[in-house]
Amino acid sequence: MLRWALIFFIVAIIAAIFGFGGIAASAAGIAKILFFIFLVLFAISLLTGLLRK
């Protein structure tokens, strides 16, 4: 999931460089959502790993 967030972030940067504002904004939004989902899943995984031991 972090890989997809990074891919969308790179797409957003490239689109912004070439002047495609709408595509850049939506790709950046998707990247932000995926990154926050990754953070939540990572925190849940970390907590369950600590509670299991």
PDB file of C-alpha atoms in Angstrom:
ATOM      1  CA  MET A   1       0.000   0.000   0.000  1.00  0.00           C
ATOM      2  CA  LEU A   2       2.867   2.326   0.698  1.00  0.00           C
ATOM      3  CA  ARG A   3       4.169   1.556  -2.786  1.00  0.00           C
ATOM      4  CA  TRP A   4       0.867   2.706  -4.325  1.00  0.00           C
ATOM      5  CA  ALA A   5       0.940   5.904  -2.278  1.00  0.00           C
ATOM      6  CA  LEU A   6       4.446   6.607  -3.553  1.00  0.00           C
ATOM      7  CA  ILE A   7       3.409   5.897  -7.151  1.00  0.00           C
ATOM      8  CA  PHE A   8       0.461   8.295  -6.939  1.00  0.00           C
ATOM      9  CA  PHE A   9       2.703  10.913  -5.329  1.00  0.00           C
ATOM     10  CA  ILE A  10       5.193  10.646  -8.199  1.00  0.00           C
ATOM     11  CA  VAL A  11       2.353  10.858 -10.734  1.00  0.00           C
ATOM     12  CA  ALA A  12       1.116  13.994  -8.969  1.00  0.00           C
ATOM     13  CA  ILE A  13       4.558  15.614  -9.120  1.00  0.00           C
ATOM     14  CA  ILE A  14       5.004  14.795 -12.809  1.00  0.00           C
ATOM     15  CA  ALA A  15       1.488  16.036 -13.623  1.00  0.00           C
ATOM     16  CA  ALA A  16       2.143  19.258 -11.723  1.00  0.00           C
ATOM     17  CA  ILE A  17       5.393  19.829 -13.618  1.00  0.00           C
ATOM     18  CA  PHE A  18       3.584  19.491 -16.945  1.00  0.00           C
ATOM     19  CA  GLY A  19       0.743  21.751 -15.825  1.00  0.00           C
ATOM     20  CA  PHE A  20      -2.071  19.254 -15.360  1.00  0.00           C
ATOM     21  CA  GLY A  21      -3.486  20.732 -12.156  1.00  0.00           C
ATOM     22  CA  GLY A  22      -6.608  18.595 -11.877  1.00  0.00           C
ATOM     23  CA  ILE A  23      -4.775  15.328 -12.370  1.00  0.00           C
ATOM     24  CA  ALA A  24      -2.054  16.405  -9.952  1.00  0.00           C
ATOM     25  CA  ALA A  25      -4.583  17.333  -7.267  1.00  0.00           C
ATOM     26  CA  SER A  26      -6.495  14.076  -7.550  1.00  0.00           C
ATOM     27  CA  ALA A  27      -3.330  11.947  -7.605  1.00  0.00           C
ATOM     28  CA  ALA A  28      -2.019  13.789  -4.552  1.00  0.00           C
ATOM     29  CA  GLY A  29      -5.342  13.252  -2.780  1.00  0.00           C
ATOM     30  CA  ILE A  30      -5.278   9.534  -3.515  1.00  0.00           C
ATOM     31  CA  ALA A  31      -1.664   9.318  -2.336  1.00  0.00           C
ATOM     32  CA  LYS A  32      -2.568  11.088   0.914  1.00  0.00           C
ATOM     33  CA  ILE A  33      -5.508   8.763   1.585  1.00  0.00           C
ATOM     34  CA  LEU A  34      -3.435   5.650   0.886  1.00  0.00           C
ATOM     35  CA  PHE A  35      -0.640   6.909   3.143  1.00  0.00           C
ATOM     36  CA  PHE A  36      -3.012   7.494   6.062  1.00  0.00           C
ATOM     37  CA  ILE A  37      -4.582   4.060   5.569  1.00  0.00           C
ATOM     38  CA  PHE A  38      -1.062   2.610   5.625  1.00  0.00           C
ATOM     39  CA  LEU A  39      -0.297   4.448   8.879  1.00  0.00           C
ATOM     40  CA  VAL A  40      -3.460   3.169  10.547  1.00  0.00           C
ATOM     41  CA  LEU A  41      -2.820  -0.417   9.448  1.00  0.00           C
ATOM     42  CA  PHE A  42       0.807  -0.161  10.569  1.00  0.00           C
ATOM     43  CA  ALA A  43      -0.234   1.105  14.019  1.00  0.00           C
ATOM     44  CA  ILE A  44      -2.796  -1.689  14.393  1.00  0.00           C
ATOM     45  CA  SER A  45      -0.219  -4.260  13.336  1.00  0.00           C
ATOM     46  CA  LEU A  46       2.328  -2.851  15.758  1.00  0.00           C
ATOM     47  CA  LEU A  47      -0.125  -2.913  18.660  1.00  0.00           C
ATOM     48  CA  THR A  48      -1.294  -6.468  17.970  1.00  0.00           C
ATOM     49  CA  GLY A  49       2.325  -7.582  17.691  1.00  0.00           C
ATOM     50  CA  LEU A  50       3.136  -6.039  21.072  1.00  0.00           C
ATOM     51  CA  LEU A  51       0.042  -7.473  22.748  1.00  0.00           C
ATOM     52  CA  ARG A  52       0.704 -10.960  21.414  1.00  0.00           C
ATOM     53  CA  LYS A  53       4.097 -11.250  23.081  1.00  0.00           C
TER      54      LYS A  53
END
